CSV table of C-alpha atoms in Angstrom, one decimal:
chain,number,residue,atom,x,y,z
A,556,MET,CA,-41.0,-206.6,-131.6
A,557,SER,CA,-41.7,-210.3,-132.5
A,558,MET,CA,-43.0,-212.5,-130.3
A,559,GLN,CA,-42.1,-216.0,-130.4
A,560,SER,CA,-44.0,-218.8,-128.3
A,561,LEU,CA,-42.3,-222.3,-126.8
A,562,HIS,CA,-43.6,-225.2,-125.6
A,563,ILE,CA,-41.0,-227.8,-124.3
A,564,ALA,CA,-42.8,-231.3,-123.7
A,565,ARG,CA,-42.2,-233.4,-120.8
A,566,GLY,CA,-38.8,-235.2,-120.9
A,567,GLU,CA,-37.9,-233.4,-124.4
A,568,HIS,CA,-34.1,-231.6,-124.6
A,569,LYS,CA,-34.3,-228.3,-126.6
A,570,HIS,CA,-31.0,-226.4,-127.6
A,571,LEU,CA,-31.6,-222.8,-129.3
A,572,LEU,CA,-29.1,-220.7,-130.6
A,573,ILE,CA,-30.2,-217.0,-130.7
A,574,TYR,CA,-28.4,-214.9,-133.1
A,575,TYR,CA,-28.7,-210.7,-132.6
A,576,THR,CA,-28.8,-209.4,-135.9
A,577,ALA,CA,-29.2,-205.9,-136.9
A,578,ASN,CA,-32.0,-203.9,-134.9
A,579,GLU,CA,-33.6,-207.1,-133.7
A,580,SER,CA,-36.3,-206.9,-131.1
A,581,ALA,CA,-37.7,-210.2,-130.0
A,582,GLN,CA,-39.6,-211.8,-126.9
A,583,TRP,CA,-39.4,-215.6,-126.3
A,584,ASP,CA,-41.9,-216.9,-124.2
A,585,ILE,CA,-41.0,-220.2,-123.2
A,586,VAL,CA,-42.9,-223.2,-121.3
A,587,GLN,CA,-40.9,-225.9,-119.9
A,588,GLU,CA,-42.9,-229.2,-118.8
A,589,ALA,CA,-41.5,-231.4,-115.9
A,590,ASP,CA,-38.5,-233.0,-116.6
A,591,SER,CA,-37.0,-231.2,-119.8
A,592,GLN,CA,-34.3,-229.2,-120.7
A,593,LEU,CA,-33.6,-225.7,-122.2
A,594,THR,CA,-30.8,-224.4,-123.2
A,595,ILE,CA,-30.1,-221.5,-124.7
A,596,HIS,CA,-27.2,-219.6,-126.4
A,597,LEU,CA,-27.4,-215.9,-127.3
A,598,PHE,CA,-25.0,-214.0,-129.4
A,599,ALA,CA,-24.5,-210.7,-130.3
A,600,LEU,CA,-21.8,-210.8,-132.4
A,601,ASP,CA,-22.6,-208.2,-135.3
A,602,ASP,CA,-20.1,-206.0,-136.8
A,603,ASP,CA,-22.6,-203.5,-138.1
A,604,PRO,CA,-22.0,-200.5,-135.7
A,605,GLU,CA,-25.4,-198.9,-136.0
A,606,ILE,CA,-27.0,-202.0,-134.4
A,607,ARG,CA,-30.2,-201.7,-131.9
A,608,SER,CA,-31.4,-205.1,-130.5
A,609,ASP,CA,-33.6,-206.3,-127.4
A,610,ILE,CA,-34.0,-209.7,-126.5
A,611,ARG,CA,-36.1,-210.7,-123.7
A,612,LEU,CA,-36.5,-214.2,-123.0
A,613,THR,CA,-39.3,-215.5,-120.6
A,614,VAL,CA,-39.2,-218.8,-119.0
A,615,ARG,CA,-41.4,-221.0,-116.9
A,616,GLN,CA,-40.7,-224.0,-115.7
A,617,ALA,CA,-44.2,-225.4,-115.1
A,618,GLY,CA,-43.2,-229.0,-114.1
A,619,GLU,CA,-40.9,-230.7,-111.8
A,620,HIS,CA,-37.2,-231.0,-112.5
A,621,ALA,CA,-37.3,-228.7,-115.3
A,622,GLU,CA,-33.5,-227.3,-116.3
A,623,THR,CA,-32.4,-224.5,-117.7
A,624,TYR,CA,-29.3,-223.4,-118.9
A,625,ILE,CA,-29.2,-219.7,-120.4
A,626,TYR,CA,-25.4,-218.6,-122.2
A,627,GLY,CA,-24.8,-215.2,-123.6
A,628,ILE,CA,-22.1,-213.4,-125.3
A,629,GLY,CA,-22.0,-210.1,-126.5
A,630,LEU,CA,-19.2,-208.1,-127.9
A,631,LEU,CA,-20.7,-204.8,-128.8
A,632,THR,CA,-19.0,-201.8,-131.0
A,633,GLY,CA,-19.4,-198.5,-132.7
A,634,THR,CA,-22.3,-197.5,-131.2
A,635,GLN,CA,-24.3,-200.5,-130.6
A,636,GLN,CA,-26.8,-201.1,-128.2
A,637,ALA,CA,-27.8,-204.5,-126.9
A,638,SER,CA,-29.9,-205.1,-124.3
A,639,VAL,CA,-30.9,-208.6,-122.8
A,640,LEU,CA,-33.8,-209.3,-120.3
A,641,THR,CA,-34.3,-213.0,-119.0
A,642,HIS,CA,-37.2,-213.6,-116.7
A,643,VAL,CA,-37.0,-217.1,-115.1
A,644,VAL,CA,-39.9,-218.5,-113.1
A,645,HIS,CA,-39.2,-221.5,-111.1
A,646,GLU,CA,-43.0,-222.4,-110.4
A,647,GLN,CA,-42.2,-225.8,-109.1
A,648,PRO,CA,-39.9,-227.9,-107.5
A,649,TYR,CA,-36.6,-229.5,-108.0
A,650,GLY,CA,-36.1,-226.9,-110.8
A,651,ILE,CA,-32.7,-226.0,-111.6
A,652,SER,CA,-31.7,-222.7,-113.8
A,653,ARG,CA,-28.0,-221.6,-114.8
A,654,GLN,CA,-27.3,-218.5,-116.7
A,655,LEU,CA,-23.7,-216.8,-117.6
A,656,LEU,CA,-23.6,-213.9,-119.8
A,657,LYS,CA,-21.0,-212.3,-120.2
A,658,PHE,CA,-20.5,-208.9,-122.2
A,659,ILE,CA,-17.5,-206.8,-123.7
A,660,VAL,CA,-18.3,-203.4,-124.7
A,661,LYS,CA,-16.2,-200.7,-126.2
A,662,ASP,CA,-16.2,-197.7,-128.2
A,663,GLU,CA,-19.4,-196.0,-127.5
A,664,ALA,CA,-21.3,-199.0,-127.6
A,665,GLN,CA,-23.6,-199.8,-124.6
A,666,GLY,CA,-25.3,-202.9,-123.1
A,667,SER,CA,-27.6,-204.0,-120.7
A,668,PHE,CA,-28.4,-207.0,-118.9
A,669,ILE,CA,-31.7,-207.5,-116.3
A,670,GLY,CA,-31.7,-210.6,-114.9
A,671,GLU,CA,-35.1,-211.5,-113.3
A,672,LEU,CA,-35.2,-214.7,-111.4
A,673,ILE,CA,-38.4,-215.5,-109.4
A,674,VAL,CA,-38.7,-218.6,-107.1
A,675,ALA,CA,-42.3,-219.1,-106.6
A,676,PRO,CA,-43.2,-220.6,-103.0
A,677,HIS,CA,-44.3,-224.0,-104.4
A,678,ALA,CA,-40.9,-224.1,-105.9
A,679,GLN,CA,-39.1,-225.8,-103.0
A,680,HIS,CA,-35.5,-227.1,-104.0
A,681,ALA,CA,-34.9,-224.9,-106.3
A,682,ASP,CA,-31.2,-224.8,-107.5
A,683,ALA,CA,-30.6,-221.2,-109.3
A,684,GLN,CA,-27.7,-219.3,-110.1
A,685,GLN,CA,-27.0,-216.4,-112.4
A,686,THR,CA,-24.0,-214.8,-113.0
A,687,ASN,CA,-23.1,-211.8,-115.5
A,688,ARG,CA,-19.9,-210.8,-115.8
A,689,ASN,CA,-18.4,-207.7,-117.7
A,690,ILE,CA,-15.7,-205.7,-119.4
A,691,VAL,CA,-16.1,-202.4,-120.2
A,692,LEU,CA,-12.9,-201.0,-122.8
A,693,SER,CA,-13.3,-197.7,-123.2
A,694,PRO,CA,-14.5,-195.0,-121.3
A,695,LYS,CA,-17.3,-193.9,-123.5
A,696,ALA,CA,-18.6,-198.0,-123.8
A,697,MET,CA,-21.5,-198.4,-121.0
A,698,MET,CA,-22.8,-201.6,-119.7
A,699,HIS,CA,-25.5,-201.8,-117.1
A,700,THR,CA,-26.4,-204.8,-115.1
A,701,GLN,CA,-29.3,-205.2,-113.0
A,702,PRO,CA,-29.8,-208.9,-111.3
A,703,GLN,CA,-32.8,-209.5,-109.6
A,704,LEU,CA,-33.8,-212.1,-107.3
A,705,GLU,CA,-37.4,-212.7,-106.1
A,706,ILE,CA,-37.2,-215.7,-103.7
A,707,TYR,CA,-40.4,-217.0,-102.1
A,708,ALA,CA,-39.5,-220.3,-101.1
A,709,ASP,CA,-37.5,-221.2,-98.2
A,710,ASP,CA,-35.6,-224.5,-99.1
A,711,VAL,CA,-33.5,-223.0,-102.1
A,712,LYS,CA,-29.9,-222.5,-103.5
A,713,CYS,CA,-29.8,-219.6,-105.3
A,714,SER,CA,-26.8,-217.6,-105.9
A,715,HIS,CA,-25.9,-214.3,-108.2
A,716,GLY,CA,-23.1,-212.2,-109.1
A,717,ALA,CA,-22.6,-209.6,-111.1
A,718,THR,CA,-19.2,-207.7,-111.9
A,719,THR,CA,-18.2,-205.1,-114.6
A,720,GLY,CA,-14.6,-204.2,-114.7
A,721,GLN,CA,-11.7,-203.5,-117.0
A,722,LEU,CA,-9.4,-206.0,-118.5
A,723,ASP,CA,-6.9,-207.9,-116.3
A,724,GLU,CA,-3.9,-205.0,-115.9
A,725,SER,CA,-1.4,-208.2,-114.1
A,726,ALA,CA,-2.6,-210.8,-116.8
A,727,LEU,CA,-1.5,-208.2,-120.0
A,728,PHE,CA,2.0,-207.2,-118.0
A,729,TYR,CA,2.5,-210.7,-117.8
A,730,MET,CA,1.9,-211.9,-121.2
A,731,GLN,CA,4.0,-208.8,-122.4
A,732,GLN,CA,6.8,-210.3,-120.2
A,733,ARG,CA,6.7,-213.4,-122.1
A,734,GLY,CA,7.3,-211.2,-125.2
A,735,LEU,CA,3.6,-210.8,-126.7
A,736,ASP,CA,3.1,-207.6,-128.1
A,737,ALA,CA,0.1,-205.3,-125.9
A,738,ALA,CA,-2.1,-206.2,-129.0
A,739,THR,CA,-1.9,-209.7,-129.1
A,740,ALA,CA,-1.9,-210.1,-125.1
A,741,ARG,CA,-5.1,-208.0,-125.2
A,742,GLN,CA,-6.5,-210.0,-128.2
A,743,LEU,CA,-6.0,-213.3,-126.2
A,744,LEU,CA,-7.4,-212.3,-122.8
A,745,LEU,CA,-10.7,-211.3,-124.8
A,746,THR,CA,-11.3,-213.9,-126.4
A,747,ALA,CA,-10.6,-216.0,-123.4
A,748,PHE,CA,-12.9,-214.0,-121.4
A,749,PHE,CA,-15.5,-215.6,-123.4
A,750,HIS,CA,-14.2,-219.2,-123.6
A,751,GLU,CA,-15.9,-220.6,-120.4
A,752,VAL,CA,-19.5,-219.6,-122.5
A,753,LEU,CA,-18.0,-220.9,-126.0
A,754,THR,CA,-17.0,-224.7,-124.1
A,755,THR,CA,-20.9,-225.1,-123.2
A,756,ILE,CA,-22.0,-225.0,-126.8
A,757,GLY,CA,-21.2,-228.3,-127.0
A,758,ASN,CA,-20.6,-228.0,-130.8
A,759,GLU,CA,-17.0,-227.3,-132.3
A,760,ALA,CA,-18.0,-225.8,-135.4
A,761,ILE,CA,-20.5,-223.4,-134.4
A,762,GLU,CA,-17.7,-222.6,-131.5
A,763,GLU,CA,-14.9,-221.9,-133.9
A,764,ARG,CA,-17.4,-219.8,-135.9
A,765,MET,CA,-17.8,-218.1,-133.0
A,766,ARG,CA,-14.3,-217.8,-132.1
A,767,LYS,CA,-13.7,-216.3,-135.2
A,768,LYS,CA,-16.0,-213.9,-135.1
A,769,ILE,CA,-14.7,-212.5,-132.1
A,770,ALA,CA,-11.1,-212.3,-133.2
A,771,ALA,CA,-12.5,-210.0,-136.3
A,772,LEU,CA,-14.4,-207.8,-133.7
A,773,LEU,CA,-11.5,-207.8,-131.9
A,774,GLN,CA,-9.0,-207.0,-134.5
A,775,GLY,CA,-7.1,-204.1,-134.0
A,776,GLU,CA,-7.8,-203.9,-130.4
A,777,LYS,CA,-5.4,-201.4,-128.8
B,4,MET,CA,34.0,-211.2,-120.1
B,5,ASN,CA,30.9,-209.3,-121.5
B,6,THR,CA,28.5,-207.5,-119.4
B,7,ILE,CA,25.3,-208.3,-119.7
B,8,LEU,CA,23.2,-205.4,-117.3
B,9,ASP,CA,25.1,-202.2,-116.6
B,10,ILE,CA,22.4,-200.4,-114.0
B,11,ARG,CA,23.3,-196.8,-113.6
B,12,ASN,CA,22.4,-194.8,-110.9
B,13,LEU,CA,18.7,-195.9,-111.2
B,14,HIS,CA,16.1,-193.9,-109.3
B,15,ALA,CA,12.2,-195.1,-109.8
B,16,SER,CA,8.9,-194.2,-108.3
B,17,ILE,CA,5.5,-195.5,-108.0
B,18,ASN,CA,2.8,-192.9,-107.5
B,19,GLY,CA,5.2,-190.2,-106.9
B,20,LYS,CA,7.0,-192.3,-104.3
B,21,GLU,CA,10.3,-192.7,-104.4
B,22,ILE,CA,11.2,-196.4,-104.1
B,23,LEU,CA,14.7,-197.2,-105.9
B,24,LYS,CA,17.0,-194.7,-104.9
B,25,GLY,CA,20.4,-194.9,-106.8
B,26,ILE,CA,20.6,-198.2,-107.8
B,27,ASN,CA,24.5,-199.5,-109.3
B,28,LEU,CA,24.6,-202.8,-110.4
B,29,THR,CA,26.7,-204.6,-113.5
B,30,ILE,CA,26.2,-208.6,-114.3
B,31,GLY,CA,28.5,-210.0,-116.6
B,32,GLU,CA,27.8,-213.3,-118.8
B,33,GLY,CA,28.0,-216.8,-116.5
B,34,GLU,CA,27.3,-214.6,-113.0
B,35,ILE,CA,24.6,-215.3,-110.5
B,36,HIS,CA,23.8,-212.3,-108.1
B,37,ALA,CA,21.5,-212.7,-105.3
B,38,VAL,CA,19.5,-209.7,-104.1
B,39,MET,CA,18.6,-210.0,-100.5
B,40,GLY,CA,16.9,-207.4,-98.1
B,41,PRO,CA,14.4,-206.3,-95.7
B,42,ASN,CA,10.6,-206.2,-97.0
B,43,GLY,CA,9.6,-202.7,-98.6
B,44,ALA,CA,13.3,-202.3,-99.6
B,45,GLY,CA,12.6,-202.1,-103.2
B,46,LYS,CA,13.6,-205.9,-104.4
B,47,SER,CA,10.1,-206.6,-106.0
B,48,THR,CA,10.3,-203.0,-108.0
B,49,LEU,CA,13.5,-203.6,-109.2
B,50,SER,CA,12.3,-206.5,-111.0
B,51,ALA,CA,9.2,-204.5,-112.3
B,52,VAL,CA,11.3,-201.7,-113.0
B,53,LEU,CA,14.0,-203.7,-115.1
B,54,THR,CA,11.0,-205.5,-116.9
B,55,GLY,CA,9.0,-202.3,-117.9
B,56,HIS,CA,5.9,-202.7,-115.5
B,57,PRO,CA,3.7,-199.6,-116.6
B,58,ALA,CA,2.7,-198.6,-112.8
B,59,TYR,CA,6.7,-197.7,-112.3
B,60,THR,CA,8.3,-194.5,-113.4
B,61,VAL,CA,12.1,-194.2,-113.8
B,62,THR,CA,13.2,-190.5,-112.7
B,63,GLU,CA,16.7,-190.9,-113.2
B,64,GLY,CA,19.7,-192.9,-114.5
B,65,GLU,CA,20.0,-195.8,-117.4
B,66,VAL,CA,20.1,-199.1,-117.7
B,67,ILE,CA,22.3,-200.9,-121.0
B,68,PHE,CA,21.0,-204.5,-121.7
B,69,ARG,CA,23.7,-205.9,-124.0
B,70,GLY,CA,24.6,-202.8,-125.1
B,71,LYS,CA,21.2,-201.5,-125.6
B,72,ASN,CA,19.4,-198.8,-123.9
B,73,LEU,CA,16.9,-201.2,-121.7
B,74,LEU,CA,14.5,-198.2,-120.4
B,75,GLU,CA,13.7,-197.3,-123.8
B,76,MET,CA,12.2,-200.4,-125.2
B,77,PRO,CA,8.6,-201.8,-124.6
B,78,ALA,CA,8.2,-204.2,-122.0
B,79,GLU,CA,7.4,-207.4,-124.7
B,80,VAL,CA,10.6,-206.4,-126.6
B,81,ARG,CA,12.6,-206.4,-123.3
B,82,ALA,CA,11.3,-209.8,-123.3
B,83,ARG,CA,11.7,-210.9,-126.8
B,84,GLU,CA,15.8,-209.6,-126.1
B,85,GLY,CA,16.3,-211.7,-123.6
B,86,LEU,CA,15.0,-210.6,-120.1
B,87,PHE,CA,12.7,-212.9,-118.3
B,88,LEU,CA,11.0,-212.6,-115.1
B,89,SER,CA,9.7,-215.4,-113.1
B,90,PHE,CA,6.9,-213.7,-111.3
B,91,GLN,CA,6.6,-213.6,-107.2
B,92,TYR,CA,2.7,-214.2,-107.9
B,93,PRO,CA,2.5,-215.7,-111.3
B,94,VAL,CA,-1.0,-214.6,-112.8
B,95,GLU,CA,-3.7,-216.8,-113.4
B,96,ILE,CA,-5.0,-216.8,-117.1
B,97,PRO,CA,-8.6,-218.6,-117.3
B,98,GLY,CA,-9.7,-219.4,-121.1
B,99,VAL,CA,-5.7,-219.1,-122.4
B,100,SER,CA,-4.1,-222.6,-122.7
B,101,MET,CA,-0.6,-222.9,-121.6
B,102,THR,CA,0.4,-224.5,-125.4
B,103,ASN,CA,-1.0,-221.4,-127.1
B,104,PHE,CA,0.4,-218.9,-124.9
B,105,MET,CA,4.0,-220.4,-125.2
B,106,ARG,CA,3.7,-220.8,-128.6
B,107,ALA,CA,3.0,-216.9,-129.4
B,108,ALA,CA,5.3,-216.2,-126.8
B,109,VAL,CA,8.3,-218.7,-128.6
B,110,ASN,CA,7.6,-217.5,-132.0
B,111,ALA,CA,7.6,-213.7,-130.8
B,112,LYS,CA,11.0,-214.1,-129.4
B,113,ARG,CA,12.2,-216.2,-132.8
B,114,GLU,CA,10.4,-213.8,-134.7
B,115,HIS,CA,12.3,-211.0,-133.4
B,116,GLU,CA,15.6,-212.8,-133.9
B,117,GLY,CA,14.7,-213.2,-137.5
B,118,GLN,CA,14.3,-217.1,-137.4
B,119,PRO,CA,11.2,-218.8,-138.7
B,120,ALA,CA,8.4,-219.6,-136.4
B,121,LEU,CA,8.2,-223.3,-135.2
B,122,SER,CA,5.9,-225.8,-136.9
B,123,ALA,CA,3.1,-227.4,-134.1
B,124,THR,CA,5.9,-230.2,-134.1
B,125,GLU,CA,8.8,-229.0,-133.6
B,126,PHE,CA,6.9,-226.7,-130.8
B,127,LEU,CA,5.5,-229.5,-128.9
B,128,LYS,CA,8.9,-231.9,-129.2
B,129,LEU,CA,10.3,-228.5,-127.4
B,130,MET,CA,7.7,-228.3,-124.8
B,131,ARG,CA,8.4,-231.9,-123.8
B,132,ALA,CA,12.0,-231.8,-123.6
B,133,LYS,CA,11.8,-228.6,-121.3
B,134,ARG,CA,8.9,-230.2,-119.1
B,135,ALA,CA,11.1,-232.7,-117.8
B,136,LEU,CA,13.3,-230.3,-116.7
B,137,VAL,CA,11.3,-229.3,-114.3
B,138,GLU,CA,8.9,-232.4,-113.9
B,139,LEU,CA,6.3,-230.4,-114.5
B,140,ASP,CA,2.9,-232.5,-115.1
B,141,THR,CA,1.6,-233.1,-119.0
B,142,LYS,CA,-1.9,-232.4,-118.0
B,143,LEU,CA,-0.8,-228.7,-116.7
B,144,GLN,CA,0.3,-227.9,-120.6
B,145,ASN,CA,-3.3,-228.6,-121.5
B,146,ARG,CA,-4.6,-226.2,-118.7
B,147,SER,CA,-5.2,-222.5,-118.8
B,148,VAL,CA,-2.2,-220.3,-117.8
B,149,ASN,CA,-1.5,-221.1,-114.1
B,150,GLU,CA,-4.9,-221.3,-113.4
B,151,GLY,CA,-6.1,-223.7,-110.3
B,152,PHE,CA,-2.0,-224.5,-110.3
B,153,SER,CA,-1.0,-224.8,-106.8
B,154,GLY,CA,1.7,-222.6,-105.2
B,155,GLY,CA,4.0,-225.2,-106.4
B,156,GLU,CA,2.9,-226.0,-109.4
B,157,LYS,CA,3.1,-222.0,-110.5
B,158,LYS,CA,6.5,-221.9,-109.2
B,159,ARG,CA,7.8,-224.9,-111.4
B,160,ASN,CA,5.6,-223.5,-114.5
B,161,GLU,CA,7.6,-220.4,-114.4
B,162,ILE,CA,10.9,-222.2,-114.6
B,163,PHE,CA,9.3,-224.0,-117.5
B,164,GLN,CA,8.6,-220.8,-119.4
B,165,MET,CA,12.1,-219.6,-118.7
B,166,ALA,CA,13.6,-222.9,-120.0
B,167,MET,CA,11.4,-222.6,-123.3
B,168,LEU,CA,12.8,-218.6,-124.0
B,169,GLU,CA,16.3,-219.3,-122.9
B,170,PRO,CA,16.5,-215.8,-121.7
B,171,THR,CA,19.9,-214.1,-121.3
B,172,LEU,CA,18.9,-212.8,-117.8
B,173,ALA,CA,16.5,-214.3,-115.8
B,174,ILE,CA,15.5,-212.5,-112.5
B,175,LEU,CA,13.8,-214.7,-110.0
B,176,ASP,CA,11.4,-212.5,-107.6
B,177,GLU,CA,11.1,-214.5,-104.3
B,178,THR,CA,11.0,-217.8,-106.5
B,179,ASP,CA,11.0,-219.6,-103.3
B,180,SER,CA,8.2,-218.2,-101.7
B,181,GLY,CA,5.5,-220.6,-100.8
B,182,LEU,CA,8.3,-223.6,-101.8
B,183,ASP,CA,8.1,-226.9,-99.9
B,184,ILE,CA,11.7,-228.3,-99.8
B,185,ASP,CA,11.0,-230.8,-102.5
B,186,ALA,CA,9.4,-228.1,-104.5
B,187,LEU,CA,12.0,-225.9,-104.0
B,188,ARG,CA,15.0,-228.5,-105.0
B,189,ILE,CA,13.1,-229.2,-108.3
B,190,VAL,CA,13.1,-225.3,-109.2
B,191,ALA,CA,16.3,-224.9,-108.0
B,192,GLU,CA,17.9,-227.7,-109.7
B,193,GLY,CA,16.1,-226.6,-113.1
B,194,VAL,CA,17.7,-223.4,-112.6
B,195,ASN,CA,20.8,-224.4,-112.6
B,196,LYS,CA,20.5,-226.6,-115.5
B,197,LEU,CA,19.8,-223.8,-117.5
B,198,HIS,CA,22.7,-221.9,-116.4
B,199,THR,CA,25.4,-221.3,-118.5
B,200,PRO,CA,28.5,-219.4,-119.1
B,201,GLN,CA,26.6,-217.4,-121.7
B,202,ASN,CA,23.4,-216.4,-119.7
B,203,ALA,CA,23.1,-214.9,-115.8
B,204,ALA,CA,20.4,-214.7,-113.2
B,205,ILE,CA,19.1,-212.3,-110.3
B,206,VAL,CA,18.0,-214.1,-107.5
B,207,ILE,CA,15.6,-212.1,-105.7
B,208,THR,CA,15.0,-213.9,-102.2
B,209,HIS,CA,14.4,-212.3,-98.6
B,210,TYR,CA,16.2,-215.9,-97.2
B,211,GLN,CA,19.1,-217.3,-97.3
B,212,ARG,CA,17.8,-220.8,-97.7
B,213,LEU,CA,17.5,-220.3,-101.7
B,214,LEU,CA,20.9,-219.9,-101.8
B,215,ASP,CA,21.8,-223.2,-100.5
B,216,TYR,CA,20.7,-224.6,-104.1
B,217,ILE,CA,21.2,-221.8,-106.3
B,218,VAL,CA,24.8,-220.6,-105.1
B,219,PRO,CA,25.5,-217.3,-106.0
B,220,ASP,CA,28.6,-215.3,-107.4
B,221,PHE,CA,27.5,-212.2,-106.1
B,222,VAL,CA,25.8,-211.4,-102.7
B,223,HIS,CA,23.8,-207.7,-102.6
B,224,ILE,CA,22.1,-206.2,-99.6
B,225,LEU,CA,18.9,-204.0,-100.6
B,226,ALA,CA,17.8,-201.7,-98.0
B,227,ASP,CA,15.7,-198.4,-98.4
B,228,GLY,CA,16.3,-198.4,-102.1
B,229,GLN,CA,20.3,-198.7,-102.6
B,230,ILE,CA,22.6,-201.7,-102.2
B,231,ILE,CA,24.1,-200.9,-99.2
B,232,ARG,CA,26.1,-203.6,-99.3
B,233,THR,CA,27.9,-206.3,-102.0
B,234,GLY,CA,29.8,-209.3,-100.9
B,235,ASP,CA,30.0,-213.3,-101.7
B,236,LYS,CA,27.7,-216.1,-101.0
B,237,SER,CA,29.2,-215.5,-97.1
B,238,LEU,CA,27.2,-212.3,-96.7
B,239,ALA,CA,23.9,-214.5,-97.0
B,240,LEU,CA,24.9,-216.6,-94.2
B,241,MET,CA,25.9,-213.9,-92.4
B,242,LEU,CA,23.0,-212.1,-92.8
B,243,GLU,CA,21.0,-215.2,-91.6
B,244,GLU,CA,23.0,-215.5,-88.5
B,245,LYS,CA,22.7,-211.4,-87.5
B,246,GLY,CA,19.4,-210.2,-89.3
B,247,TYR,CA,19.2,-207.5,-91.6
B,248,ALA,CA,18.5,-204.6,-88.3
B,249,GLU,CA,22.3,-205.1,-87.9
B,250,LEU,CA,23.5,-204.7,-91.4
B,251,VAL,CA,20.8,-201.9,-92.3
B,252,LYS,CA,22.1,-199.8,-89.4
B,253,ARG,CA,25.6,-199.3,-90.4
């Protein structure tokens, strides 16, 4: 497993784009100083069916008013296995963290998200949100999700939500009733599922590239 | 006059429970039919079965739509053939813009009819023209399909889509539910403007109120999966006065 350390200085803004490629295991240890802002986008959009990847992100907010944004998109196909672990620690007061990770697993792919969120006793006024939404497209595909919150401060705003389900059948029928064939409707719905994450990238060229990758991976989705 | 829809002895069930128990209904060009009935009579089931909702199974009977066997077609082909449902509960589709959705729908129908796809400019022009019909706010078309729309906006959006697709047969399923009087008037006026001597509509409603605005040629009372009475618009008025219990009893 490769290790990467990153120090984000006081007031610094950093945007990381992390693309999973074949058989990658990586651990990131990131420390944020006061008033710093970190945005991470994780993409697991590879078409190699054999991928085994494992990404672990540890983010420590070591200074006040640090902001951490972690977004992730995973579209796992074939027999891919990908896991993401986030370990976010609010150590100092007034920290903000947002996590939004979405996975679609199809075929015989397996995905895993473990979200560890720790608010230390000293980290009053922490504002933390963690959301994980998943769609499982085939009976042999699997998604494992495990939010884990440890909150030791008492004046905080923390929320988490994790859902795993199938494609919205009522939306599918609605679209078919307007004349879209099932395959097109499914593709539109699945791409739309990632929409709220894609719009956070803040770079139209990258956003467009990701949309194309997603469309290609969903091609022929029945 | 040509027949658009012919329903013959239609039986349908969901999860093994029979809901429609022998519906017979013929709809001709230029006609507006109201289907009324108490809750649970099978009104929404009728619209779901006609449009090809996968949850329902047709156990008996046939439906001929413009000379073709409707029940053999997948839902999207029924739509492209000119069957439209204004949903009682329009579905929110986050992440799919109204514009992209409608462009896909309009072009699917055009392709089915052997016409070339509309260019972006032609399409936007069409959107603009049809939007005016139901006084739909410009900003709504840039949003995701029905996402965050109010109840009235959703229903207006249904009629807007109807205007875009110009169906031969429109089924309006409880289009009046949840509408205040102003929204109801706008929706009804939209429907009336879209009505031509060549198309037809089925207006499913629980209340007579909508029929003050969309005047039906025929009123059918559906109860326990069958049409138990058919009349003109005075039947709806009588129903309003006496209630369903009185009629269903007979």
